[in-house]
Coordinates of C-alpha atoms in Angstrom, one line a residue:
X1 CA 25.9 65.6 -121.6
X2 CA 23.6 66.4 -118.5
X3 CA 21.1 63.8 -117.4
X4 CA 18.5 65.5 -114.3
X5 CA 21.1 67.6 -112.8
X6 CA 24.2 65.2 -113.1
X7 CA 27.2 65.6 -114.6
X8 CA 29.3 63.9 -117.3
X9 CA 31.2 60.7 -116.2
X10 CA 34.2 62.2 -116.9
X11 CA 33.7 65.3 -114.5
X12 CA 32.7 63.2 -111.5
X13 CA 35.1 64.0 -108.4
X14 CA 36.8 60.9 -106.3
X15 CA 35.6 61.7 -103.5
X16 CA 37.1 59.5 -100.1
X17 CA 40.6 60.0 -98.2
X18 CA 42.6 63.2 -99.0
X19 CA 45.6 62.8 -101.1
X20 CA 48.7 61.7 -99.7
X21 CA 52.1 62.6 -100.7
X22 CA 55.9 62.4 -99.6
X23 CA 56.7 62.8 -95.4
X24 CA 52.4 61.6 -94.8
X25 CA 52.8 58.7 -96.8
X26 CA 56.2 57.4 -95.3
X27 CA 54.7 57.7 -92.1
X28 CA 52.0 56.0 -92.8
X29 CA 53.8 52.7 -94.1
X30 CA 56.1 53.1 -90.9
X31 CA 53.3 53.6 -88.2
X32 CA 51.7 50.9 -90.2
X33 CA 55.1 48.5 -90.8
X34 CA 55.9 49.1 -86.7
X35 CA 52.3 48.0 -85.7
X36 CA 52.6 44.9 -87.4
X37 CA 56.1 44.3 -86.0
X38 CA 58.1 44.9 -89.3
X39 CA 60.0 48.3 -89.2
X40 CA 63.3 47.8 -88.8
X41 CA 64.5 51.4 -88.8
X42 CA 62.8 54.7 -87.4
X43 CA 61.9 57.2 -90.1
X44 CA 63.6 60.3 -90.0
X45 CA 61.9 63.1 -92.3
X46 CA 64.7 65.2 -92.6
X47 CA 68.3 64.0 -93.8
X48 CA 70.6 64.7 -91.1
X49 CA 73.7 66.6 -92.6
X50 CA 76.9 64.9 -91.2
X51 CA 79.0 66.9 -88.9
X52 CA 81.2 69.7 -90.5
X53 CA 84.8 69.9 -90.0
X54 CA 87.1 72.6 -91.0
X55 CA 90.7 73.4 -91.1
X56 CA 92.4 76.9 -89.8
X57 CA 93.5 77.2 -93.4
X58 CA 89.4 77.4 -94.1
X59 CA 88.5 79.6 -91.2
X60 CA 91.1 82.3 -91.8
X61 CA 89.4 82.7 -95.6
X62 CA 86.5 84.4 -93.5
X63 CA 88.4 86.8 -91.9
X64 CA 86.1 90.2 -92.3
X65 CA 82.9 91.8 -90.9
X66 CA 80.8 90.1 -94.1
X67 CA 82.2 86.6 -93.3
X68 CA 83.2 86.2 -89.5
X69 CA 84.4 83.1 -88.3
X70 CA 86.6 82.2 -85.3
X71 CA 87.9 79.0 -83.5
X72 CA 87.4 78.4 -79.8
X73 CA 88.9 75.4 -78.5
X74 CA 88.2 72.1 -80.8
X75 CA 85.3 73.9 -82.5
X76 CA 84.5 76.8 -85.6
X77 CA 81.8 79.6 -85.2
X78 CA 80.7 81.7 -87.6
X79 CA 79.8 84.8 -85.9
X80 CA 79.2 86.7 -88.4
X81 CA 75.5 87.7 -87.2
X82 CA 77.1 88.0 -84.2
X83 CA 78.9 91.4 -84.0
X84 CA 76.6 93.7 -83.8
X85 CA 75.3 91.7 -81.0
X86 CA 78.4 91.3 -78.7
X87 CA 78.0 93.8 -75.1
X88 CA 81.5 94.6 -75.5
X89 CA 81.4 96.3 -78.7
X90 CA 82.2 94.7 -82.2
X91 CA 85.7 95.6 -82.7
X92 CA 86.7 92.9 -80.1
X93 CA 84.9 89.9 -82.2
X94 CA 85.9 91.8 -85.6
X95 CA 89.1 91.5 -84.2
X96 CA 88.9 87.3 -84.2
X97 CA 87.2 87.0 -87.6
X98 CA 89.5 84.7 -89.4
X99 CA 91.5 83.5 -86.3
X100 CA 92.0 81.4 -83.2
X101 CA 89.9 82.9 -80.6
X102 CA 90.2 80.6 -77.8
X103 CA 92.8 82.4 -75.6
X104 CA 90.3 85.4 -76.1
X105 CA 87.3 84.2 -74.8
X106 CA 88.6 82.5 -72.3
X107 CA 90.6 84.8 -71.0
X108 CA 87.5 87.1 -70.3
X109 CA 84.2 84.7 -70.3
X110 CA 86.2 81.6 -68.4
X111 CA 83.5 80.1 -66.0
X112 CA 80.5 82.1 -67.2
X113 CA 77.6 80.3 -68.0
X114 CA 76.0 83.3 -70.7
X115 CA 78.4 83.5 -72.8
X116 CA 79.5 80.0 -73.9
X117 CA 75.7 79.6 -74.5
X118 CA 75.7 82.6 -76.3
X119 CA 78.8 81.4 -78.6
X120 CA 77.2 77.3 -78.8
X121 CA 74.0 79.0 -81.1
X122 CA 77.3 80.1 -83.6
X123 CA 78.8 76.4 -83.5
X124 CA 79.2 75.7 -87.2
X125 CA 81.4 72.6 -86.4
X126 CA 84.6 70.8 -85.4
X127 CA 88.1 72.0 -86.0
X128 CA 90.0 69.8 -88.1
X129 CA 93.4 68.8 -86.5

């Protein structure tokens, strides 16, 4: 029922501070917690994936173009996105996929800055002994 241009009690709007949810409202209660002294731990919003580790036996399952991944020294790459990529031509990392690559690259990219940056964005984790 309408009473002078006002709506029903039931249709009224809560109007104040915006709804908070998840992330906003754990921040909140930390920024809140720390300025009284309380927090104990710093609030990460993300979970934080453990490092991977994989065995050769794992790597050598992704041993073609579709799935490329290689080890260099202690760690695995996946550098799959990679090939098309490389300056000297995608045979030579098509030729790695699946395989121990460190004796490759090092053998031609020893010392250079470039290309161990290049291959660190490919780092997919440690190799297991």
């Amino acid at each position: 029922m309408m009473r002078q241009g006002r709506p029903e009690a039931t249709s009224r709007v809560r109007l104040g501070t915006p709804r908070r949810t998840g992330d906003s409202m754990k921040r909140t209660a930390i920024a809140v917690l720390a300025a009284a002294g309380l927090a104990m731990v710093a609030y990460a919003p993300a979970a934080v994936a453990a490092p991977k580790s994989y065995t050769a036996a794992q790597v050598a399952k992704h041993a073609t173009a579709s799935s490329c991944w290689s080890i260099v020294g202690k760690s695995v790459y996946d550098l799959t996105k990679f090939i098309p990529l490389h300056p000297g031509g995608q045979a030579m990392i098509k030729s790695l996929c699946g395989k121990n690559g460190t004796a490759a690259f090092t053998g031609k990219h020893s010392g250079q800055a470039t290309p161990a940056t290049t291959l660190a964005k490919y780092r997919i984790g440690a190799l297991k002994s």
